[in-house]
Amino acid sequence: NIDPADLERRIASVRAEGKLQPRAVIPVDLFGSPADYRALAAIADREDLFLMADGAQSFGGELDGREVGALAPATATSFFPGKALGAYGDAGAIFSRNSLDKGRWTSIRWHGTDEARKESVGFNGRMDSFQAAVLLEKLAIFDDERAARRRIAAEYDTRLSAVSRPQAHIAGAQSGCAYYSLCVPHRDRMVKQLKELGIPTAIYYTTPLHLMPAFADYAPVNGLPVTEKTASEIFSLPMHPYLTPAQVEFICEAVTETAAAAG
């Protein structure tokens, strides 16, 4: 969830260097919570940048009562099986406020083809009918599942805020709750102990992108200290709409006891 103030500083830095012209900003709604599109839209308008939301993890999230998919001029989302609305294989969608974009994006996903001619460079991004059929059925129960996810997330927040740092949400935002992530300073020890109790956890991003070889040339000189600290502390607890109250209770007690033992 990009920091709007830091974004402004980095746009100014790029412009001052005069090497590149900023063209777009693509905020990522990490772990389900929408970024600050109020501030980001103002920056994008002022700086003449195309704003596209990466809502791969936030389908079902909201900001000021508006659904993810309607918060930016364009939004890409994912229906990978692990998402809040998941198919049985790779799938995704693009939402746009501009109906004129449809033809261009439809062409790009089909090898850049318009009717029978290749008009641009594209790729094979067509979603197969089986995945669409699965999604249509799951979409019918999505609102009920989202409500259940939010109830579980609220219980986690209430029970675990004293012993961990759950994900913060900006005012007016509601997460899609595809994940429930939290930070603790003794993360690796806690994950190990929870595993011994039969509680699965996940660490999705062990190494920040700017520390990976492929992006070394683009890494900021002073690194990204907040990202680096978070990557060493964050993990995700079980989150799906069919967790029972007893399971949620067991998980919360285990996290609380493990945190107390770690001191």
Coordinates of C-alpha atoms in Angstrom, one line a residue:
N1 CA 0.0 0.0 0.0
I2 CA 2.1 2.8 -1.4
D3 CA 2.8 5.9 0.8
P4 CA 1.4 8.9 -1.1
A5 CA 3.9 11.3 0.6
D6 CA 6.8 9.1 -0.4
L7 CA 5.4 8.8 -3.9
E8 CA 5.4 12.6 -4.3
R9 CA 9.1 12.7 -3.2
R10 CA 10.1 10.0 -5.7
I11 CA 8.2 11.7 -8.6
A12 CA 10.1 14.9 -7.8
S13 CA 13.4 13.0 -7.6
V14 CA 12.8 11.3 -11.0
R15 CA 11.9 14.6 -12.6
A16 CA 14.9 16.3 -11.1
E17 CA 17.2 13.7 -12.6
G18 CA 15.7 14.3 -16.0
K19 CA 16.4 10.8 -17.2
L20 CA 12.9 9.4 -17.3
Q21 CA 9.4 10.8 -17.6
P22 CA 7.0 9.3 -15.0
R23 CA 4.1 7.8 -16.9
A24 CA 2.0 5.8 -14.4
V25 CA 1.6 4.8 -10.8
I26 CA 0.4 1.3 -9.9
P27 CA -0.4 1.0 -6.2
V28 CA -0.8 -2.5 -4.8
D29 CA -3.6 -3.2 -2.4
L30 CA -1.6 -5.5 -0.2
F31 CA -3.3 -8.3 1.7
G32 CA -6.8 -7.0 0.8
S33 CA -6.8 -3.4 2.0
P34 CA -7.3 -0.6 -0.5
A35 CA -4.5 1.9 -0.9
D36 CA -5.2 5.6 -0.3
Y37 CA -6.8 6.3 -3.7
R38 CA -8.1 9.7 -2.5
A39 CA -4.6 11.0 -2.2
L40 CA -3.2 9.0 -5.1
A41 CA -5.8 10.2 -7.5
A42 CA -5.0 13.8 -6.7
I43 CA -1.3 13.2 -7.2
A44 CA -1.9 11.4 -10.5
D45 CA -4.1 14.2 -11.8
R46 CA -1.6 16.9 -10.8
E47 CA 1.4 15.0 -12.3
D48 CA -0.5 13.7 -15.4
L49 CA 0.1 10.0 -14.5
F50 CA -2.1 7.1 -15.4
L51 CA -3.4 5.5 -12.2
M52 CA -4.0 1.8 -12.3
A53 CA -4.8 -0.2 -9.2
D54 CA -3.3 -3.7 -8.6
G55 CA -6.3 -5.2 -6.8
A56 CA -5.0 -8.8 -7.1
Q57 CA -5.4 -9.3 -3.4
S58 CA -8.2 -6.8 -2.6
F59 CA -11.3 -8.0 -4.6
G60 CA -14.2 -7.4 -2.2
G61 CA -12.5 -4.5 -0.5
E62 CA -14.0 -1.1 -0.2
L63 CA -13.0 2.6 0.3
D64 CA -15.7 5.1 1.3
G65 CA -18.4 2.6 0.3
R66 CA -17.0 2.1 -3.2
E67 CA -15.8 -1.4 -4.3
V68 CA -12.3 -2.2 -5.4
G69 CA -12.6 -2.0 -9.2
A70 CA -14.1 1.4 -9.1
L71 CA -11.4 3.3 -7.1
A72 CA -9.0 4.0 -10.0
P73 CA -9.5 4.6 -13.7
A74 CA -8.4 1.0 -14.2
T75 CA -8.0 -2.0 -11.9
A76 CA -6.4 -5.4 -12.5
T77 CA -7.4 -8.2 -10.2
S78 CA -6.7 -11.9 -9.8
F79 CA -8.9 -14.9 -9.4
F80 CA -6.1 -17.3 -8.5
P81 CA -7.4 -20.1 -6.2
G82 CA -5.9 -18.4 -3.1
K83 CA -7.8 -15.1 -3.5
A84 CA -11.0 -14.1 -1.9
L85 CA -12.9 -14.9 -5.1
G86 CA -10.8 -17.8 -6.5
A87 CA -11.2 -20.0 -9.5
Y88 CA -9.6 -23.5 -9.8
G89 CA -6.7 -22.2 -11.8
D90 CA -5.2 -19.0 -13.2
A91 CA -7.8 -16.4 -14.0
G92 CA -8.2 -12.6 -13.7
A93 CA -9.9 -9.5 -14.9
I94 CA -9.5 -5.8 -15.7
F95 CA -12.0 -3.2 -14.6
S96 CA -12.1 0.2 -16.4
R97 CA -14.1 3.3 -16.1
N98 CA -13.5 4.0 -19.8
S99 CA -15.5 1.7 -22.2
L100 CA -13.0 2.6 -25.0
D101 CA -10.3 0.6 -23.1
K102 CA -12.2 -2.7 -23.6
G103 CA -11.2 -3.2 -27.2
R104 CA -7.6 -2.5 -26.7
W105 CA -7.2 -4.7 -23.7
T106 CA -9.2 -7.5 -25.3
S107 CA -6.8 -7.3 -28.2
I108 CA -3.7 -7.4 -25.9
R109 CA -4.9 -10.5 -24.1
W110 CA -5.3 -12.3 -27.5
H111 CA -1.8 -11.8 -28.9
G112 CA -2.5 -8.2 -29.9
T113 CA -5.1 -9.3 -32.5
D114 CA -7.9 -7.1 -33.8
E115 CA -10.2 -9.4 -35.7
A116 CA -7.7 -11.3 -37.9
R117 CA -4.7 -8.8 -37.8
K118 CA -2.0 -8.4 -35.3
E119 CA -2.1 -4.7 -34.4
S120 CA 0.2 -4.7 -31.3
V121 CA 2.3 -7.0 -29.2
G122 CA 0.2 -9.0 -26.8
F123 CA 0.1 -12.3 -25.1
N124 CA -2.3 -15.2 -24.4
G125 CA -4.3 -14.0 -21.4
R126 CA -7.7 -15.5 -22.2
M127 CA -9.5 -17.1 -19.3
D128 CA -10.9 -20.5 -20.1
S129 CA -14.6 -21.3 -19.9
F130 CA -14.1 -23.8 -17.0
Q131 CA -12.6 -21.1 -14.8
A132 CA -15.4 -18.7 -15.7
A133 CA -18.0 -21.3 -14.8
V134 CA -16.4 -21.8 -11.4
L135 CA -16.3 -18.1 -10.8
L136 CA -19.9 -17.5 -11.7
E137 CA -21.0 -20.1 -9.1
K138 CA -18.6 -18.7 -6.4
L139 CA -19.7 -15.1 -7.2
A140 CA -23.2 -16.1 -6.2
I141 CA -22.1 -16.7 -2.6
F142 CA -19.3 -14.1 -2.5
D143 CA -21.2 -11.5 -0.3
D144 CA -21.9 -14.1 2.3
E145 CA -18.3 -15.4 2.3
R146 CA -17.0 -11.8 2.5
A147 CA -19.2 -11.1 5.5
A148 CA -17.8 -14.3 7.2
R149 CA -14.2 -13.3 6.5
R150 CA -14.8 -9.9 8.0
R151 CA -16.3 -11.4 11.1
I152 CA -13.2 -13.6 11.5
A153 CA -10.9 -10.7 10.9
A154 CA -12.7 -8.6 13.5
E155 CA -12.3 -11.4 16.0
Y156 CA -8.6 -11.7 15.2
D157 CA -8.2 -7.9 15.6
T158 CA -9.9 -7.9 19.0
R159 CA -8.0 -10.9 20.3
L160 CA -4.5 -10.3 18.9
S161 CA -3.9 -6.5 18.8
A162 CA -2.4 -6.6 22.3
V163 CA 0.3 -9.1 21.3
S164 CA 0.9 -8.3 17.6
R165 CA 0.6 -5.5 15.0
P166 CA -2.3 -6.4 12.7
Q167 CA -2.5 -4.7 9.3
A168 CA -3.7 -1.1 9.6
H169 CA -6.4 0.3 7.4
I170 CA -6.9 3.9 6.4
A171 CA -10.1 5.7 7.4
G172 CA -13.0 4.5 5.3
A173 CA -11.4 1.4 4.1
Q174 CA -12.6 -2.2 4.5
S175 CA -10.4 -5.1 3.5
G176 CA -11.5 -7.9 1.2
C177 CA -10.0 -10.2 3.9
A178 CA -8.5 -12.7 1.5
Y179 CA -5.6 -12.8 4.0
Y180 CA -5.1 -11.9 7.7
S181 CA -1.5 -10.7 8.2
L182 CA 0.2 -9.5 11.3
C183 CA 3.7 -8.5 12.5
V184 CA 5.6 -9.8 15.5
P185 CA 9.3 -9.2 16.4
H186 CA 9.8 -12.9 17.0
R187 CA 8.0 -14.1 13.8
D188 CA 10.1 -17.1 13.0
R189 CA 9.9 -18.6 16.5
M190 CA 6.1 -18.0 16.5
V191 CA 5.6 -19.6 13.1
K192 CA 7.6 -22.7 14.2
Q193 CA 5.5 -23.1 17.4
L194 CA 2.2 -22.6 15.7
K195 CA 3.2 -25.3 13.1
E196 CA 3.9 -27.7 16.0
L197 CA 0.3 -27.0 17.2
G198 CA -1.0 -27.9 13.8
I199 CA -1.8 -24.2 12.8
P200 CA -0.7 -23.4 9.2
T201 CA 0.8 -20.0 8.5
A202 CA 2.3 -18.4 5.5
I203 CA 5.1 -15.9 4.8
Y204 CA 4.4 -14.6 1.3
Y205 CA 7.2 -12.2 0.9
T206 CA 10.5 -13.2 2.6
T207 CA 12.7 -10.9 0.5
P208 CA 11.6 -7.5 -0.7
L209 CA 11.9 -7.0 -4.5
H210 CA 14.5 -4.3 -4.2
L211 CA 16.9 -6.8 -2.5
M212 CA 16.5 -9.4 -5.3
P213 CA 19.2 -9.5 -8.1
A214 CA 16.7 -8.8 -10.9
F215 CA 15.9 -5.4 -9.4
A216 CA 19.3 -4.5 -7.9
D217 CA 19.8 -1.7 -10.4
Y218 CA 16.6 0.0 -9.4
A219 CA 17.0 -0.3 -5.6
P220 CA 17.0 3.0 -3.7
V221 CA 20.4 4.0 -2.4
N222 CA 19.2 3.9 1.2
G223 CA 17.0 0.9 0.7
L224 CA 13.4 0.7 1.9
P225 CA 13.7 0.4 5.7
V226 CA 10.0 0.1 6.4
T227 CA 9.6 -2.7 3.8
E228 CA 12.7 -4.5 5.1
K229 CA 11.5 -4.4 8.7
T230 CA 8.0 -5.5 7.8
A231 CA 9.4 -8.4 5.7
S232 CA 11.2 -9.7 8.7
E233 CA 8.2 -9.6 11.0
I234 CA 5.1 -10.4 8.9
F235 CA 3.2 -13.6 8.5
S236 CA -0.4 -14.7 7.8
L237 CA -2.8 -16.7 9.8
P238 CA -5.5 -19.0 8.4
M239 CA -8.3 -17.0 6.8
H240 CA -11.3 -18.5 5.0
P241 CA -15.1 -18.1 5.5
Y242 CA -15.5 -21.6 6.8
L243 CA -13.3 -21.3 9.9
T244 CA -15.4 -22.3 12.9
P245 CA -15.6 -20.2 16.1
A246 CA -13.8 -23.0 17.9
Q247 CA -10.9 -22.9 15.3
V248 CA -10.6 -19.2 15.6
E249 CA -10.6 -19.4 19.4
F250 CA -7.8 -22.1 19.2
I251 CA -5.7 -20.0 16.8
C252 CA -6.1 -16.8 19.0
E253 CA -5.2 -18.6 22.2
A254 CA -2.1 -20.2 20.5
V255 CA -0.8 -16.9 19.2
T256 CA -1.4 -15.2 22.5
E257 CA 0.3 -17.9 24.5
T258 CA 3.2 -18.1 22.1
A259 CA 3.7 -14.3 22.2
A260 CA 3.7 -14.4 26.0
A261 CA 6.2 -17.2 26.1
A262 CA 8.5 -15.2 23.8
G263 CA 8.4 -12.3 26.2

